[in-house]
Short mmCIF file of C-alpha atoms in Angstrom, two decimals:
data_model
loop_
_atom_site.label_atom_id
_atom_site.label_comp_id
_atom_site.label_asym_id
_atom_site.label_seq_id
_atom_site.Cartn_x
_atom_site.Cartn_y
_atom_site.Cartn_z
CA UNK Z 268 53.96 35.57 35.31
CA UNK Z 269 57.43 37.15 34.95
CA UNK Z 270 59.08 36.70 31.57
CA UNK Z 271 62.29 35.61 33.31
CA UNK Z 272 60.55 32.61 34.89
CA UNK Z 273 59.13 31.52 31.54
CA UNK Z 274 62.54 31.82 29.85
CA UNK Z 275 64.26 29.82 32.63
CA UNK Z 276 61.66 27.05 32.32
CA UNK Z 277 62.09 27.02 28.53
CA UNK Z 278 65.85 26.56 28.97
CA UNK Z 279 65.30 23.63 31.36
CA UNK Z 280 62.84 22.03 28.91
CA UNK Z 281 65.34 22.38 26.07
CA UNK Z 282 67.97 20.58 28.20
CA UNK Z 283 65.37 17.86 28.95
CA UNK Z 284 66.46 17.96 32.59
CA UNK Z 285 63.41 16.56 34.44
CA UNK Z 286 65.12 16.69 37.82
CA UNK Z 287 65.91 20.40 37.47
CA UNK Z 288 62.38 21.04 36.19
CA UNK Z 289 60.84 19.33 39.23
CA UNK Z 290 63.06 21.29 41.60
CA UNK Z 291 62.25 24.57 39.87
CA UNK Z 292 58.49 23.94 39.81
CA UNK Z 293 58.47 22.85 43.46
CA UNK Z 294 59.84 26.27 44.44
CA UNK Z 295 56.95 28.08 42.72
CA UNK Z 296 53.60 28.86 44.29
CA UNK Z 297 50.59 26.88 43.06
CA UNK Z 298 49.23 30.01 41.35
CA UNK Z 299 52.61 30.53 39.62
CA UNK Z 300 52.54 26.99 38.21
CA UNK Z 301 49.00 27.65 36.94
CA UNK Z 302 50.19 30.89 35.30
CA UNK Z 303 53.13 29.02 33.77
CA UNK Z 304 50.71 26.53 32.23
CA UNK Z 305 48.81 29.46 30.71
CA UNK Z 306 52.07 30.72 29.18
CA UNK Z 307 53.22 27.27 27.96
CA UNK Z 308 50.00 25.29 27.39
CA UNK Z 309 51.79 22.70 25.27
CA UNK Z 310 53.79 21.69 28.37
CA UNK Z 311 50.84 21.52 30.77
CA UNK Z 312 50.75 17.72 31.00
CA UNK Z 313 54.51 17.55 31.55
CA UNK Z 314 54.36 20.09 34.39
CA UNK Z 315 51.55 18.18 36.12
CA UNK Z 316 53.36 14.87 35.63
CA UNK Z 317 56.61 16.30 37.03
CA UNK Z 318 55.45 17.87 40.29
CA UNK Z 319 54.40 15.92 43.38
CA UNK Z 320 50.91 14.42 43.58
CA UNK Z 321 49.61 16.84 46.21
CA UNK Z 322 50.81 19.90 44.25
CA UNK Z 323 49.54 18.39 41.00
CA UNK Z 324 46.05 18.02 42.50
CA UNK Z 325 46.05 21.61 43.79
CA UNK Z 326 47.19 22.98 40.42
CA UNK Z 327 44.84 20.80 38.37
CA UNK Z 328 41.75 21.82 40.36
CA UNK Z 329 42.20 25.56 39.61
CA UNK Z 330 42.69 25.14 35.87
CA UNK Z 331 39.84 25.85 33.44
CA UNK Z 332 38.17 22.83 31.87
CA UNK Z 333 39.72 23.10 28.35
CA UNK Z 334 43.19 22.98 29.94
CA UNK Z 335 42.17 20.09 32.19
CA UNK Z 336 40.86 18.22 29.16
CA UNK Z 337 44.14 18.67 27.27
CA UNK Z 338 46.08 17.39 30.29
CA UNK Z 339 43.80 14.35 30.67
CA UNK Z 340 44.47 13.36 27.05
CA UNK Z 341 48.26 13.52 27.47
CA UNK Z 342 48.87 12.56 31.11
CA UNK Z 343 50.10 9.08 32.01
CA UNK Z 344 47.36 6.75 33.22
CA UNK Z 345 48.74 6.18 36.72
CA UNK Z 346 49.25 9.88 37.53
CA UNK Z 347 45.84 10.77 36.09
CA UNK Z 348 44.09 8.12 38.20
CA UNK Z 349 45.82 9.40 41.34
CA UNK Z 350 44.85 12.99 40.61
CA UNK Z 351 41.20 12.13 39.92
CA UNK Z 352 41.07 10.05 43.11
CA UNK Z 353 42.57 12.83 45.28
CA UNK Z 354 40.51 15.68 43.85
CA UNK Z 355 37.98 17.11 46.34
CA UNK Z 356 34.52 15.64 45.59
CA UNK Z 357 33.05 18.96 44.45
CA UNK Z 358 35.93 19.64 42.03
CA UNK Z 359 35.75 16.07 40.76
CA UNK Z 360 32.00 16.43 40.17
CA UNK Z 361 32.55 19.71 38.29
CA UNK Z 362 35.12 17.96 36.06
CA UNK Z 363 32.88 14.96 35.39
CA UNK Z 364 29.97 17.28 34.65
CA UNK Z 365 31.93 18.86 31.78
CA UNK Z 366 33.17 15.61 30.25
CA UNK Z 367 31.46 13.29 27.79
CA UNK Z 368 29.50 10.29 29.09
CA UNK Z 369 31.83 7.46 28.07
CA UNK Z 370 34.91 9.17 29.51
CA UNK Z 371 33.06 9.89 32.78
CA UNK Z 372 31.98 6.26 33.11
CA UNK Z 373 35.56 5.09 32.60
CA UNK Z 374 36.96 7.50 35.18
CA UNK Z 375 34.27 6.75 37.76
CA UNK Z 376 34.96 3.04 37.38
CA UNK Z 377 38.61 3.68 38.36
CA UNK Z 378 37.63 5.32 41.66
CA UNK Z 379 37.54 3.42 44.96
CA UNK Z 380 34.09 2.31 46.09
CA UNK Z 381 33.41 5.20 48.50
CA UNK Z 382 34.58 7.92 46.09
CA UNK Z 383 32.53 6.29 43.32
CA UNK Z 384 29.36 6.48 45.46
CA UNK Z 385 30.07 10.13 46.29
CA UNK Z 386 30.60 11.07 42.64
CA UNK Z 387 27.48 9.29 41.44
CA UNK Z 388 25.42 10.89 44.21
CA UNK Z 389 26.66 14.39 43.37
CA UNK Z 390 26.21 13.86 39.63
CA UNK Z 391 22.59 12.95 40.34
CA UNK Z 392 21.77 16.59 41.07
CA UNK Z 393 20.78 19.09 38.41
CA UNK Z 394 23.79 20.59 36.64
CA UNK Z 395 23.12 24.09 37.97
CA UNK Z 396 21.94 23.13 41.46
CA UNK Z 397 23.73 23.70 44.74
CA UNK Z 398 24.01 19.91 45.10
CA UNK Z 399 26.61 19.87 42.33
CA UNK Z 400 28.81 22.28 44.32
CA UNK Z 401 28.77 20.56 47.69
CA UNK Z 402 31.37 18.27 49.17
CA UNK Z 403 30.58 15.51 51.70
CA UNK Z 404 33.89 16.12 53.45
CA UNK Z 405 33.04 18.04 56.62
CA UNK Z 406 33.27 17.74 60.39
CA UNK Z 407 30.00 16.69 62.07
CA UNK Z 408 29.58 16.28 65.82
CA UNK Z 409 26.78 15.33 68.22
CA UNK Z 410 25.18 17.79 70.67
CA UNK Z 411 25.94 15.60 73.69
CA UNK Z 412 29.70 15.53 73.01
CA UNK Z 413 32.10 17.49 75.19
CA UNK Z 414 34.49 20.07 73.74
CA UNK Z 415 37.39 17.73 74.50
CA UNK Z 416 35.82 14.93 72.48
CA UNK Z 417 35.05 17.32 69.61
CA UNK Z 418 38.68 18.49 69.45
CA UNK Z 419 39.84 14.89 69.45
CA UNK Z 420 37.40 14.14 66.63
CA UNK Z 421 38.74 17.11 64.62
CA UNK Z 422 42.35 15.94 65.08
CA UNK Z 423 41.39 12.51 63.83
CA UNK Z 424 39.21 13.41 60.82
CA UNK Z 425 40.00 17.08 60.13
CA UNK Z 426 42.71 16.26 57.60
CA UNK Z 427 40.13 14.83 55.21
CA UNK Z 428 37.68 17.70 55.67
CA UNK Z 429 37.29 20.49 53.12
CA UNK Z 430 37.49 23.01 55.97
CA UNK Z 431 37.62 22.89 59.77
CA UNK Z 432 36.66 26.54 60.23
CA UNK Z 433 33.13 25.38 61.02
CA UNK Z 434 31.84 22.20 62.70
CA UNK Z 435 28.28 21.01 62.22
CA UNK Z 436 26.05 19.71 65.00
CA UNK Z 437 23.67 16.93 63.95
CA UNK Z 438 21.32 14.61 65.85
CA UNK Z 439 21.19 10.82 65.62
CA UNK Z 440 19.13 11.03 62.40
CA UNK Z 441 21.58 13.36 60.66
CA UNK Z 442 19.32 16.41 60.99
CA UNK Z 443 21.32 19.64 61.16
CA UNK Z 444 20.90 21.39 64.52
CA UNK Z 445 23.49 24.17 64.24
CA UNK Z 446 26.90 25.15 62.94
CA UNK Z 447 29.63 26.38 65.27
CA UNK Z 448 32.78 28.23 64.29
CA UNK Z 449 35.97 26.56 65.42
CA UNK Z 450 36.92 29.71 67.35
CA UNK Z 451 34.01 29.18 69.72
CA UNK Z 452 35.03 25.57 70.31
CA UNK Z 453 38.68 26.44 70.99
CA UNK Z 454 37.75 29.16 73.49
CA UNK Z 455 35.15 27.06 75.34
CA UNK Z 456 35.73 25.12 78.55
CA UNK Z 457 37.08 21.63 77.69
CA UNK Z 458 34.32 20.03 79.75
CA UNK Z 459 31.52 22.08 78.19
CA UNK Z 460 28.89 20.22 76.17
CA UNK Z 461 28.57 21.24 72.52
CA UNK Z 462 24.79 21.44 72.79
CA UNK Z 463 25.25 24.25 75.32
CA UNK Z 464 27.19 26.31 72.77
CA UNK Z 465 24.48 26.17 70.11
CA UNK Z 466 21.82 28.82 69.57
CA UNK Z 467 20.14 27.00 66.63
CA UNK Z 468 20.37 30.11 64.49
CA UNK Z 469 22.05 28.88 61.36
CA UNK Z 470 21.79 29.41 57.61
CA UNK Z 471 21.60 26.39 55.32
CA UNK Z 472 21.39 25.91 51.56
CA UNK Z 473 18.95 23.56 49.86
CA UNK Z 474 20.56 20.94 47.62
CA UNK Z 475 18.08 21.42 44.76
CA UNK Z 476 18.08 25.22 44.78
CA UNK Z 477 19.86 27.08 41.94
CA UNK Z 478 23.51 28.03 42.39
CA UNK Z 479 22.67 31.73 42.01
CA UNK Z 480 20.84 31.54 45.34
CA UNK Z 481 24.00 30.33 47.04
CA UNK Z 482 25.98 33.25 45.60
CA UNK Z 483 23.57 35.77 47.11
CA UNK Z 484 23.43 33.99 50.48
CA UNK Z 485 27.23 33.88 50.75
CA UNK Z 486 27.44 37.54 49.78
CA UNK Z 487 24.94 38.63 52.43
CA UNK Z 488 26.24 36.48 55.30
CA UNK Z 489 30.02 36.70 54.95
CA UNK Z 490 30.67 32.98 55.46
CA UNK Z 491 33.56 30.74 54.37
CA UNK Z 492 31.31 27.67 54.23
CA UNK Z 493 27.61 26.86 54.47
CA UNK Z 494 25.82 23.54 55.10
CA UNK Z 495 23.63 21.93 52.43
CA UNK Z 496 20.48 20.09 53.53
CA UNK Z 497 17.63 18.21 51.88
CA UNK Z 498 13.90 18.86 52.27
CA UNK Z 499 13.94 17.11 55.66
CA UNK Z 500 16.83 19.27 56.93
CA UNK Z 501 19.26 16.32 56.86
CA UNK Z 502 22.85 17.47 56.40
CA UNK Z 503 24.18 16.32 53.00
CA UNK Z 504 27.38 18.30 52.62
CA UNK Z 505 28.88 21.78 52.62
CA UNK Z 506 29.69 24.43 50.03
CA UNK Z 507 32.84 26.50 50.48
CA UNK Z 508 33.45 30.06 49.37
CA UNK Z 509 36.12 29.12 46.80
CA UNK Z 510 33.51 27.21 44.79
CA UNK Z 511 31.08 30.12 45.10
CA UNK Z 512 33.68 32.58 43.82
CA UNK Z 513 34.27 30.33 40.82
CA UNK Z 514 30.55 30.08 40.04
CA UNK Z 515 30.06 33.82 40.61
CA UNK Z 516 32.79 34.53 38.06
CA UNK Z 517 31.13 32.18 35.55
CA UNK Z 518 27.72 33.81 36.14
CA UNK Z 519 29.19 37.27 35.74
CA UNK Z 520 30.97 36.31 32.50
CA UNK Z 521 27.81 34.71 31.11
CA UNK Z 522 25.74 37.80 31.95
CA UNK Z 523 28.31 40.11 30.36
CA UNK Z 524 28.19 38.05 27.16
CA UNK Z 525 24.40 38.17 27.08
CA UNK Z 526 24.28 41.89 27.83
CA UNK Z 527 26.64 42.37 24.90
CA UNK Z 528 24.18 40.56 22.63
CA UNK Z 529 25.83 37.15 22.25
CA UNK Z 530 25.44 33.67 23.68
CA UNK Z 531 27.76 32.83 26.57
CA UNK Z 532 31.04 31.22 25.49
CA UNK Z 533 31.76 27.80 26.97
CA UNK Z 534 35.53 28.30 26.75
CA UNK Z 535 37.99 31.21 27.05
CA UNK Z 536 37.80 33.50 24.01
CA UNK Z 537 41.17 32.45 22.54
CA UNK Z 538 40.34 28.75 23.02
CA UNK Z 539 37.01 29.06 21.20
CA UNK Z 540 37.09 27.98 17.56
CA UNK Z 541 36.11 30.47 14.88
CA UNK Z 542 33.11 28.30 13.97
CA UNK Z 543 31.80 28.30 17.56
CA UNK Z 544 32.51 32.01 17.89
CA UNK Z 545 30.42 32.73 14.80
CA UNK Z 546 27.69 30.30 15.90
CA UNK Z 547 27.40 32.00 19.29
CA UNK Z 548 27.09 35.46 17.75
CA UNK Z 549 25.16 35.01 14.51
CA UNK Z 550 21.82 34.17 16.13
CA UNK Z 551 21.57 37.38 18.10
CA UNK Z 552 22.90 39.45 15.21
CA UNK Z 553 20.24 38.00 12.90
CA UNK Z 554 17.48 38.74 15.44
CA UNK Z 555 18.75 42.28 15.95
CA UNK Z 556 19.01 42.81 12.19
CA UNK Z 557 15.40 41.71 11.71
CA UNK Z 558 14.44 44.06 14.51
CA UNK Z 559 16.27 46.96 12.87
CA UNK Z 560 14.39 46.21 9.64
CA UNK Z 561 11.32 47.44 11.48
CA UNK Z 562 13.11 50.80 11.70
CA UNK Z 563 13.14 50.97 7.92
CA UNK Z 564 9.46 50.02 7.91
CA UNK Z 565 8.66 52.83 10.36
CA UNK Z 566 10.61 55.33 8.27
CA UNK Z 567 8.80 54.13 5.16
CA UNK Z 568 5.49 54.80 6.87
CA UNK Z 569 6.56 58.42 7.44
CA UNK Z 570 8.26 58.78 4.06
CA UNK Z 571 5.84 61.52 3.03
CA UNK Z 572 6.67 63.65 6.05
CA UNK Z 573 10.41 63.16 5.49
CA UNK Z 574 10.01 64.16 1.84
CA UNK Z 575 8.16 67.37 2.79
CA UNK Z 576 10.52 68.31 5.62
CA UNK Z 577 13.91 66.74 4.95
CA UNK Z 578 15.29 68.56 7.99
CA UNK Z 579 13.55 65.94 10.12
CA UNK Z 580 15.83 63.24 8.71
CA UNK Z 581 18.88 65.06 10.10
CA UNK Z 582 17.80 64.33 13.67
CA UNK Z 583 16.82 60.66 13.31
CA UNK Z 584 20.24 59.39 14.52
CA UNK Z 585 20.02 61.75 17.50
CA UNK Z 586 16.55 60.54 18.50
CA UNK Z 587 17.20 56.80 18.20
CA UNK Z 588 20.64 56.96 19.86
CA UNK Z 589 19.33 58.87 22.91
CA UNK Z 590 16.41 56.48 23.31
CA UNK Z 591 18.61 53.40 22.84
CA UNK Z 592 21.27 54.68 25.24
CA UNK Z 593 18.75 55.45 27.98
CA UNK Z 594 17.18 52.01 27.52
CA UNK Z 595 20.59 50.30 27.66
CA UNK Z 596 21.47 52.20 30.83
CA UNK Z 597 18.23 51.23 32.57
CA UNK Z 598 18.47 47.60 31.43
CA UNK Z 599 22.05 47.22 32.68
CA UNK Z 600 21.22 48.82 36.05
CA UNK Z 601 18.21 46.58 36.66
CA UNK Z 602 19.95 43.37 35.51
CA UNK Z 603 22.82 44.07 37.91
CA UNK Z 604 20.43 44.96 40.75
CA UNK Z 605 18.52 41.70 40.18
CA UNK Z 606 21.76 39.71 40.12
CA UNK Z 607 22.73 41.21 43.49
CA UNK Z 608 19.30 40.53 44.96
CA UNK Z 609 18.57 44.25 45.34
CA UNK Z 610 15.52 44.09 43.05
CA UNK Z 611 12.94 41.30 42.76
CA UNK Z 612 9.84 40.79 40.62
CA UNK Z 613 7.70 42.16 43.47
CA UNK Z 614 9.54 45.50 43.20
CA UNK Z 615 8.30 46.16 39.65
CA UNK Z 616 6.02 49.04 40.65
CA UNK Z 617 8.77 50.77 42.65
CA UNK Z 618 11.14 50.37 39.71
CA UNK Z 619 8.54 51.73 37.28
CA UNK Z 620 7.85 54.78 39.44
CA UNK Z 621 11.57 55.53 39.75
CA UNK Z 622 12.17 55.15 36.03
CA UNK Z 623 9.14 57.28 35.16
CA UNK Z 624 10.59 60.08 37.25
CA UNK Z 625 14.25 59.65 36.33
CA UNK Z 626 13.42 58.98 32.66
CA UNK Z 627 11.39 62.19 32.45
CA UNK Z 628 14.14 64.25 34.13
CA UNK Z 629 16.82 62.72 31.90
CA UNK Z 630 14.69 63.39 28.83
CA UNK Z 631 14.02 66.96 30.00
CA UNK Z 632 17.76 67.60 30.36
CA UNK Z 633 18.50 66.21 26.89
CA UNK Z 634 15.51 68.10 25.49
CA UNK Z 635 16.97 71.39 26.75
CA UNK Z 636 20.33 70.51 25.21
CA UNK Z 637 18.59 69.65 21.92
CA UNK Z 638 16.66 72.94 21.90
CA UNK Z 639 19.84 74.88 22.74
CA UNK Z 640 21.71 73.16 19.92
CA UNK Z 641 19.14 74.28 17.32
CA UNK Z 642 18.94 77.77 18.85
CA UNK Z 643 22.69 78.39 18.66
CA UNK Z 644 22.88 76.87 15.16
CA UNK Z 645 20.14 79.30 14.13
CA UNK Z 646 22.11 82.23 15.56
CA UNK Z 647 25.23 81.16 13.69
CA UNK Z 648 23.49 80.17 10.45
CA UNK Z 649 20.02 81.76 10.27
CA UNK Z 650 19.04 79.82 7.16
CA UNK Z 651 20.00 76.42 8.56
CA UNK Z 652 16.46 75.53 9.72
CA UNK Z 653 14.43 78.29 8.13
CA UNK Z 654 11.80 80.54 9.64
CA UNK Z 655 10.12 77.70 11.55
CA UNK Z 656 13.21 76.80 13.56
CA UNK Z 657 11.34 77.20 16.87
CA UNK Z 658 8.77 74.56 15.90
CA UNK Z 659 11.55 72.24 14.76
CA UNK Z 660 13.38 72.81 18.05
CA UNK Z 661 10.19 72.04 20.00
CA UNK Z 662 9.67 68.87 17.96
CA UNK Z 663 13.20 67.67 18.75
CA UNK Z 664 13.20 68.61 22.43
CA UNK Z 665 9.74 67.21 23.25
CA UNK Z 666 10.52 64.04 21.26
CA UNK Z 667 13.70 63.60 23.27
CA UNK Z 668 11.77 63.86 26.54
CA UNK Z 669 9.35 61.09 25.61
CA UNK Z 670 11.81 58.87 23.71
CA UNK Z 671 14.24 58.87 26.66
CA UNK Z 672 11.33 58.29 29.05
CA UNK Z 673 10.14 55.35 26.96
CA UNK Z 674 13.68 53.97 26.67
CA UNK Z 675 14.18 54.09 30.45
CA UNK Z 676 10.82 52.46 31.06
CA UNK Z 677 11.39 49.69 28.48
CA UNK Z 678 14.93 48.97 29.65
CA UNK Z 679 13.88 48.66 33.28
CA UNK Z 680 10.72 46.60 32.76
CA UNK Z 681 12.01 44.06 30.21
CA UNK Z 682 14.38 42.26 32.65
CA UNK Z 683 11.58 42.00 35.24
CA UNK Z 684 9.10 40.69 32.65
CA UNK Z 685 11.60 38.09 31.43
CA UNK Z 686 12.32 37.00 35.00
CA UNK Z 687 8.58 36.64 35.60
CA UNK Z 688 8.33 34.43 32.51
CA UNK Z 689 11.18 32.23 33.78
CA UNK Z 690 13.81 33.52 31.34
CA UNK Z 691 17.24 34.96 32.11
CA UNK Z 692 16.95 38.77 32.59
CA UNK Z 693 20.35 39.21 30.96
CA UNK Z 694 18.82 38.21 27.62
CA UNK Z 695 17.12 41.62 27.56
CA UNK Z 696 20.56 42.80 26.57
CA UNK Z 697 21.53 46.35 25.71
CA UNK Z 698 21.43 45.75 21.92
CA UNK Z 699 17.95 44.18 22.19
CA UNK Z 700 16.58 47.10 24.19
CA UNK Z 701 18.26 49.57 21.84
CA UNK Z 702 16.66 47.89 18.80
CA UNK Z 703 13.23 47.98 20.41
CA UNK Z 704 13.56 51.64 21.34
CA UNK Z 705 14.90 52.54 17.88
CA UNK Z 706 11.65 51.47 16.24
CA UNK Z 707 9.28 52.94 18.82
CA UNK Z 708 11.41 56.07 19.11
CA UNK Z 709 10.87 56.87 15.44
CA UNK Z 710 7.10 56.53 15.87
CA UNK Z 711 7.21 58.93 18.83
CA UNK Z 712 9.44 61.36 16.92
CA UNK Z 713 7.30 61.58 13.80
CA UNK Z 714 4.11 61.72 15.85
CA UNK Z 715 5.34 64.90 17.53
CA UNK Z 716 6.55 66.20 14.16
CA UNK Z 717 2.98 65.89 12.88
CA UNK Z 718 1.67 67.56 16.01
CA UNK Z 719 3.96 70.61 15.83
CA UNK Z 720 4.57 70.95 12.07
CA UNK Z 721 1.26 69.95 10.50
CA UNK Z 722 0.02 72.79 8.29
CA UNK Z 723 3.44 74.43 8.48
CA UNK Z 724 6.04 72.11 6.96
CA UNK Z 725 3.89 68.99 6.73
#
């Protein structure tokens, strides 16, 4: 949003010239009005109240819920009722799903009978199911209709449809037979029968399936809309790509929060209260702190070895950071691959084999670097590690090989194990994997120290 636009709107608001404000806002794109609301949130309700109903609906539907909620509280009753009534069913369901029960009941009661039935039906699906995303506004035709009749039907009812890019062919019982792109209908002979244009090769979503499934199906099939059916293959509605993009963004944001070691925020960061921000973060921090306490326990177990060879303590940060970093890398790669549908639970053995190989090679590379570091330090300062510098270098380099290998293996397997247990793979976040590898990495490190330095320094 250009600063000039914001300043011009501020000047109009200061003059309290509603007519000039309406004219100015009507000249802006819908996305520009939404950006203006982000810049001047205190004026959001006034902007929505000023512009025409159709533009108000289109702006309102792309706002985030906290902004919508603020507008609902301040907007005049008549304009609010009109906006809620004219919202597409899927957007209206998403709004109702975020609001508190009493407010939802009141708003649903204000809807006309048909819209009320639609809203109640959509709200009956699980919050994170595909059924919550679908809209019942689509174009359905019968297989025995001619192309001419179909085009006439589209002209009559297409205005109320979410999209006319695709028409859906159903039988007398409402069972989905096929979907046909409008391009095929427009290019067909006017006297052709729709049933002759179908090949019955279509992709449909299940109403009770999770929304993540719809994201992957849209991604793989490059569609602007997909039909939603029940267990009997009866057409219930459609889901359009704009809703999928919205959900995909929410899923991505939630996963990023979890990977960072915090609960997903329900609101934009700046709209989240300090109390909620702390509440979302303190749980994971406490768990990670308790996990890191095990690191102190492990070091206490090897206190005698550290006391005899204090040089070992110098490399503890190196060991645990390399193991934690390799684990975080593997975890992030597998979580993303699972989110994209590239890796499933059945692929666990393939993933393990790849991480065994790559983890060993990564560890070998870091082990060489670790050995070289001690070697060159010894050349520069011969007394830095004493006469047993070679054994110390071997301890560090071999430990790095196995710590990095273990980190890669842990980071790759944890998301798959969590998915198998029904949990969200993103909860095996980078900090969690790093904490796990920190503790086990120390055990590996001191075990090799005992192997190489026993009877020499230990």
